[in-house]
Coordinates of C-alpha atoms in Angstrom, one line a residue:
X1 CA 0.0 0.0 0.0
X2 CA 1.2 3.4 -0.8
X3 CA 0.3 7.0 0.1
X4 CA 1.8 10.3 -0.6
X5 CA 4.5 9.8 2.0
X6 CA 5.7 6.4 0.5
X7 CA 4.8 2.6 1.1
X8 CA 2.7 1.8 4.0
X9 CA 4.5 -0.5 6.4
X10 CA 3.0 -4.0 6.7
X11 CA 1.6 -4.4 10.2
X12 CA 3.2 -7.0 12.3
X13 CA 1.2 -9.7 13.9
X14 CA 1.4 -8.0 17.3
X15 CA 0.5 -4.7 15.8
X16 CA -2.5 -6.2 14.0
X17 CA -3.7 -7.8 17.2
X18 CA -3.4 -4.6 19.0
X19 CA -5.2 -2.7 16.3
X20 CA -8.0 -5.2 16.4
X21 CA -8.2 -4.9 20.1
X22 CA -8.6 -1.2 19.7
X23 CA -11.0 -1.7 16.8
X24 CA -8.8 0.3 14.5
X25 CA -8.2 -2.3 11.6
X26 CA -10.6 -3.3 8.9
X27 CA -11.8 -6.9 8.4
X28 CA -9.6 -7.4 5.3
X29 CA -6.4 -6.6 7.1
X30 CA -7.5 -8.7 10.0
X31 CA -8.0 -11.7 7.6
X32 CA -4.6 -11.2 6.0
X33 CA -2.9 -11.2 9.4
X34 CA -4.7 -14.3 10.4
X35 CA -3.7 -16.1 7.2
X36 CA -0.1 -15.0 7.7
X37 CA -0.2 -16.3 11.2
X38 CA -1.5 -19.7 10.0
X39 CA 1.2 -20.0 7.4
X40 CA 3.8 -19.2 10.0
X41 CA 2.4 -21.9 12.2
X42 CA 2.5 -24.5 9.4
X43 CA 6.1 -23.6 8.5
X44 CA 7.1 -23.9 12.2
X45 CA 5.3 -27.3 12.4
X46 CA 7.0 -28.7 9.3
X47 CA 10.5 -27.5 10.3
X48 CA 11.4 -30.5 12.6
X49 CA 10.4 -32.9 9.8
X50 CA 12.6 -31.1 7.3
X51 CA 15.5 -31.1 9.7
X52 CA 15.0 -34.9 10.3
X53 CA 14.9 -35.5 6.6
X54 CA 18.1 -33.5 6.1
X55 CA 19.8 -35.5 8.9
X56 CA 18.7 -38.8 7.3
X57 CA 20.0 -37.7 4.0
X58 CA 23.4 -36.8 5.6
X59 CA 23.5 -40.2 7.4
X60 CA 22.6 -42.1 4.3
X61 CA 25.4 -40.3 2.4
X62 CA 27.8 -41.1 5.2
X63 CA 26.8 -44.8 5.0
X64 CA 27.1 -44.8 1.3
X65 CA 30.6 -43.2 1.5
X66 CA 31.6 -45.8 4.1
X67 CA 30.3 -48.7 1.9
X68 CA 32.1 -47.3 -1.1
X69 CA 35.2 -47.0 0.9
X70 CA 34.9 -50.6 2.1
X71 CA 34.3 -51.8 -1.4
X72 CA 37.3 -50.0 -2.6
X73 CA 39.4 -51.4 0.2
X74 CA 38.1 -55.0 -0.5
X75 CA 38.9 -54.5 -4.2
X76 CA 42.4 -53.4 -3.3
X77 CA 43.0 -56.4 -1.1
X78 CA 41.7 -58.8 -3.7
X79 CA 43.9 -57.1 -6.3
X80 CA 46.9 -57.5 -3.9
X81 CA 45.9 -61.1 -3.3
X82 CA 45.8 -61.8 -7.0
X83 CA 49.1 -60.2 -7.5
X84 CA 50.6 -62.2 -4.6
X85 CA 49.1 -65.4 -5.8
X86 CA 50.4 -64.8 -9.3
X87 CA 53.9 -64.2 -7.9
X88 CA 53.7 -67.3 -5.7
X89 CA 52.2 -69.6 -8.3
X90 CA 55.5 -71.0 -9.7
X91 CA 56.8 -71.8 -6.2
X92 CA 53.4 -73.3 -5.2
X93 CA 53.4 -75.5 -8.3
X94 CA 56.9 -76.6 -7.5
X95 CA 56.0 -77.5 -3.9
X96 CA 52.9 -79.4 -5.1
X97 CA 55.0 -81.3 -7.6
X98 CA 57.5 -82.2 -5.0
X99 CA 54.8 -83.4 -2.7
X100 CA 53.3 -85.5 -5.4
X101 CA 56.6 -87.2 -6.1
X102 CA 57.2 -87.7 -2.4
X103 CA 53.8 -89.4 -2.1
X104 CA 54.4 -91.6 -5.2
X105 CA 57.8 -92.5 -3.9
X106 CA 56.2 -93.4 -0.5
X107 CA 53.7 -95.7 -2.2
X108 CA 56.4 -97.1 -4.4
X109 CA 58.6 -98.2 -1.5
X110 CA 56.4 -101.2 -0.8
X111 CA 53.9 -102.2 1.9
X112 CA 52.8 -99.2 3.9
X113 CA 52.6 -99.7 7.7
X114 CA 48.9 -98.9 7.8
X115 CA 48.3 -101.4 5.0
X116 CA 49.8 -104.5 6.6
X117 CA 47.5 -107.5 6.0
X118 CA 44.8 -108.4 8.4
X119 CA 44.4 -112.0 9.7
X120 CA 41.5 -112.5 7.4
X121 CA 43.6 -111.3 4.4
X122 CA 46.3 -113.9 5.3
X123 CA 43.7 -116.7 5.6
X124 CA 42.1 -115.6 2.3
X125 CA 45.4 -115.6 0.4
X126 CA 46.6 -118.9 1.9
X127 CA 43.3 -120.4 0.8
X128 CA 43.6 -118.9 -2.7
X129 CA 47.2 -120.3 -3.2
X130 CA 46.4 -123.6 -1.5
X131 CA 49.0 -123.2 1.2
X132 CA 49.7 -126.6 2.7
X133 CA 51.4 -127.3 6.0
X134 CA 54.4 -129.5 5.6
X135 CA 55.6 -127.8 2.4
X136 CA 57.8 -124.9 1.6
X137 CA 56.0 -122.3 -0.5
X138 CA 58.5 -120.5 -2.7
X139 CA 57.6 -117.6 -5.0
X140 CA 59.8 -116.5 -7.9
X141 CA 59.2 -112.8 -8.5
X142 CA 60.9 -110.1 -10.6
X143 CA 60.5 -107.8 -13.6
X144 CA 58.5 -108.7 -16.6
X145 CA 60.5 -110.9 -19.1
X146 CA 63.2 -111.6 -16.5
X147 CA 63.2 -115.4 -17.0
X148 CA 61.1 -116.5 -14.0
X149 CA 59.3 -119.4 -15.8
X150 CA 62.6 -120.7 -17.3
X151 CA 64.1 -120.6 -13.8
X152 CA 61.2 -122.5 -12.3
X153 CA 61.6 -125.2 -15.0
X154 CA 65.3 -125.5 -14.3
X155 CA 65.0 -125.9 -10.6
X156 CA 62.3 -128.6 -11.2
X157 CA 64.9 -130.4 -13.4
X158 CA 62.9 -129.7 -16.6
X159 CA 63.7 -128.1 -20.0
X160 CA 61.4 -125.4 -21.4
X161 CA 60.0 -128.0 -23.9
X162 CA 58.9 -130.5 -21.3
X163 CA 55.1 -131.2 -21.3
X164 CA 54.7 -130.2 -17.7
X165 CA 57.1 -127.2 -17.9
X166 CA 56.0 -123.6 -17.2
X167 CA 55.2 -121.7 -20.4
X168 CA 58.0 -119.3 -21.4
X169 CA 58.6 -116.6 -24.0
X170 CA 60.5 -113.4 -24.8
X171 CA 57.7 -111.4 -23.3
X172 CA 55.7 -111.7 -20.1
X173 CA 53.7 -115.0 -20.4
X174 CA 52.4 -115.3 -16.8
X175 CA 49.2 -113.4 -16.2
X176 CA 48.2 -114.9 -12.9
X177 CA 50.1 -116.7 -10.1
X178 CA 50.7 -120.3 -11.1
X179 CA 51.6 -123.1 -8.7
X180 CA 53.9 -125.9 -9.8
X181 CA 54.7 -129.1 -8.0
X182 CA 58.3 -130.4 -7.9
X183 CA 58.4 -133.7 -10.0
X184 CA 60.9 -135.3 -7.6
X185 CA 59.0 -137.6 -5.3
X186 CA 60.8 -136.5 -2.1
X187 CA 60.5 -132.8 -2.8
X188 CA 58.6 -130.7 -0.3
X189 CA 58.6 -127.5 -2.3
X190 CA 55.7 -125.8 -4.2
X191 CA 57.0 -123.3 -6.7
X192 CA 55.0 -120.2 -7.6
X193 CA 55.4 -118.3 -10.9
X194 CA 54.5 -114.7 -10.2
X195 CA 53.5 -112.2 -12.9
X196 CA 56.1 -109.6 -13.6
X197 CA 56.3 -106.4 -11.6
X198 CA 56.4 -102.9 -13.1
X199 CA 53.7 -103.5 -15.8
X200 CA 50.7 -101.2 -16.4
X201 CA 48.5 -103.9 -15.0
X202 CA 50.6 -104.2 -11.8
X203 CA 52.4 -101.0 -10.6
X204 CA 55.4 -101.5 -8.3
X205 CA 53.8 -100.1 -5.2
X206 CA 50.7 -102.4 -5.5
X207 CA 52.6 -105.6 -6.5
X208 CA 53.4 -107.1 -3.1
X209 CA 50.1 -106.5 -1.3
X210 CA 47.7 -107.0 -4.2
X211 CA 49.3 -110.4 -4.9
X212 CA 49.4 -111.4 -1.3
X213 CA 53.1 -112.3 -1.4
X214 CA 53.2 -112.0 2.4
X215 CA 52.0 -115.6 2.8
X216 CA 55.0 -117.2 1.2
X217 CA 57.8 -118.8 3.2
X218 CA 60.5 -117.8 0.7
X219 CA 60.8 -115.3 -2.1
X220 CA 63.4 -115.4 -4.9
X221 CA 63.9 -112.0 -6.5
X222 CA 65.1 -112.8 -10.0
X223 CA 67.3 -110.1 -11.6
X224 CA 68.1 -110.1 -15.3
X225 CA 70.2 -107.3 -16.7
X226 CA 69.7 -104.5 -14.3
X227 CA 68.6 -103.9 -10.7
X228 CA 65.2 -102.2 -11.2
X229 CA 63.1 -100.1 -9.0
X230 CA 60.5 -102.8 -9.0
X231 CA 63.1 -105.2 -7.5
X232 CA 63.8 -102.7 -4.7
X233 CA 60.1 -102.3 -4.0
X234 CA 59.8 -106.1 -3.5
X235 CA 62.9 -106.3 -1.3
X236 CA 61.6 -103.4 0.9
X237 CA 58.3 -105.1 1.3
X238 CA 59.9 -108.4 2.3
X239 CA 61.9 -106.7 5.0
X240 CA 58.7 -105.9 6.9
X241 CA 57.9 -109.6 7.3
X242 CA 60.2 -111.7 9.4
X243 CA 58.5 -114.9 8.2
X244 CA 59.8 -114.5 4.7
X245 CA 63.3 -115.6 3.6
X246 CA 64.7 -113.8 0.6
X247 CA 67.2 -114.9 -2.1
X248 CA 68.5 -112.6 -4.8
X249 CA 69.3 -114.5 -8.0
X250 CA 71.1 -113.0 -11.0
X251 CA 69.8 -115.0 -14.0
X252 CA 71.1 -115.6 -17.5
X253 CA 74.7 -115.3 -16.5
X254 CA 75.9 -117.4 -19.4
X255 CA 74.4 -115.0 -21.9
X256 CA 75.9 -112.0 -20.3
X257 CA 79.3 -113.5 -20.0
X258 CA 79.3 -114.7 -23.6
X259 CA 78.3 -111.3 -24.8
X260 CA 81.0 -109.5 -22.7
X261 CA 83.7 -112.0 -24.0
X262 CA 82.6 -111.7 -27.6
X263 CA 82.9 -107.9 -27.4
X264 CA 86.6 -108.3 -26.7
X265 CA 87.2 -110.5 -29.7
X266 CA 88.1 -109.2 -33.2
X267 CA 85.4 -107.8 -35.4
X268 CA 83.4 -110.6 -37.2
X269 CA 84.1 -113.2 -34.5
X270 CA 81.6 -116.1 -34.4
X271 CA 81.8 -118.3 -31.3
X272 CA 80.0 -121.1 -33.3
X273 CA 82.5 -121.2 -36.2
X274 CA 86.1 -120.8 -35.0
X275 CA 89.4 -122.6 -35.3
X276 CA 91.0 -124.2 -32.3
X277 CA 93.5 -121.4 -31.7
X278 CA 90.8 -118.8 -31.7
X279 CA 88.5 -121.0 -29.6
X280 CA 91.3 -121.3 -27.0
X281 CA 91.7 -117.5 -26.9
X282 CA 88.0 -117.0 -26.6
X283 CA 87.9 -119.4 -23.6
X284 CA 90.7 -117.6 -21.9
X285 CA 88.9 -114.2 -22.4
X286 CA 85.6 -115.8 -21.2
X287 CA 87.2 -117.1 -18.0
X288 CA 88.6 -113.6 -17.3
X289 CA 85.2 -112.0 -18.2
X290 CA 83.4 -114.4 -15.8
X291 CA 85.5 -113.3 -12.8
X292 CA 84.9 -109.7 -13.7
X293 CA 81.2 -110.3 -14.2
X294 CA 80.9 -112.0 -10.8
X295 CA 82.8 -109.1 -9.0
X296 CA 80.8 -106.4 -10.7
X297 CA 77.5 -108.1 -10.0
X298 CA 78.2 -108.5 -6.3
X299 CA 79.5 -104.9 -6.0
X300 CA 76.6 -103.4 -7.9
X301 CA 73.8 -105.3 -6.1
X302 CA 75.3 -104.6 -2.6
X303 CA 75.8 -101.0 -3.5
X304 CA 72.1 -100.7 -4.5
X305 CA 71.0 -102.4 -1.3
X306 CA 73.0 -100.1 0.8
X307 CA 71.9 -97.0 -1.1
X308 CA 68.3 -97.9 -0.5
X309 CA 68.6 -98.8 3.2
X310 CA 68.0 -102.5 2.6
X311 CA 70.0 -105.0 4.6
X312 CA 72.8 -106.9 2.8
X313 CA 71.8 -110.1 1.2
X314 CA 73.5 -113.0 -0.6
X315 CA 73.5 -112.9 -4.3
X316 CA 73.5 -116.1 -6.5
X317 CA 74.7 -115.9 -10.1
X318 CA 73.1 -118.7 -12.2
X319 CA 72.0 -119.7 -15.7
X320 CA 69.1 -122.1 -16.5
X321 CA 71.2 -124.8 -18.1
X322 CA 73.6 -125.1 -15.3
X323 CA 70.8 -124.9 -12.8
X324 CA 68.9 -127.8 -14.4
X325 CA 72.0 -129.9 -14.4
X326 CA 72.8 -129.2 -10.8
X327 CA 69.3 -129.9 -9.6
X328 CA 69.4 -133.2 -11.5
X329 CA 72.6 -134.0 -9.6
X330 CA 74.9 -133.5 -12.6
X331 CA 77.7 -131.0 -13.2
X332 CA 78.0 -128.2 -15.6
X333 CA 81.0 -126.2 -16.8
X334 CA 78.9 -123.0 -16.8
X335 CA 77.9 -123.4 -13.1
X336 CA 78.7 -120.5 -10.7
X337 CA 76.4 -120.4 -7.7
X338 CA 73.8 -123.0 -8.7
X339 CA 75.0 -125.7 -6.2
X340 CA 75.1 -123.1 -3.4
X341 CA 71.6 -121.9 -4.2
X342 CA 70.3 -125.5 -4.2
X343 CA 71.9 -126.2 -0.8
X344 CA 70.7 -123.0 0.8
X345 CA 67.1 -123.7 -0.4
X346 CA 67.3 -127.2 1.0
X347 CA 68.5 -125.8 4.3
X348 CA 65.6 -123.4 4.3
X349 CA 63.3 -126.4 3.9
X350 CA 64.9 -128.2 6.8
X351 CA 64.8 -125.1 9.0
X352 CA 61.1 -124.3 8.2
X353 CA 59.7 -127.8 8.2
X354 CA 61.7 -129.6 10.9

């Protein structure tokens, strides 16, 4: 509102009330003051809610900031973890590989202590192999193709062509344990031809337990050309059973000695087609080679036993032809340890059965 002197001041609430009280204000002004008063009351009433809303918004923003901070920290830690894992992966793989090899070696080393046969296992295997009191049960074991069947034929006094001989071949021919009686009427030995160790069907570390070799009185470990890990696995397992006597036999000695002697002869030498002078020279070289072969065989086997913490054992060097002759009570110019092996097995029979 304006007048000649300028804008008319808006009456305050208290002024309006006072004017009304004196009856000096018109009704319009009174209504305006009342509406202004109502609006002020509404604003005052809504103010706490606005403040609370603002507070909630501030708290929510704080929580959002904290959550974002935690997310960032977690992401940073994961990133650091990934980087550390990536840096440690080669070392971790190396340790895992070493652990795997250690476990495989542990399995390979024969019968584990927690896998020793139970009484029912022993009874079951003795039933399976027809274990008979009053007899010596002797198993011939070794690597595949090592000449086990030929050896069993020889100690039974048979040739490989005999009708009751064990089947032989240049590869492993024994797929299951086979029992052979000794044809001599006074014999008290059952011979067992055992499938070769170290094949895909029979890994080294399963060989001894799976075949139930712990029920045998005596085990002959037959070695052909080299002392193999499978041979060591069998010997380690045998050492855990005091009831088992062990013989180590080096087979095919005649073949190895002939080959070594022939290598020292002039090029083109044929031992089957030579004159007397050359034959005499060959026999001299063969005699020298035999002594060298015997010494090297004993040294090599004992060294392997010691290196693998296996107690020293006697080693018998034999060949099948000399073995068959000796077991038939004949002599052979090729014989080395055949007679000694025969006597020691006979002593084992006497010790066990009498």
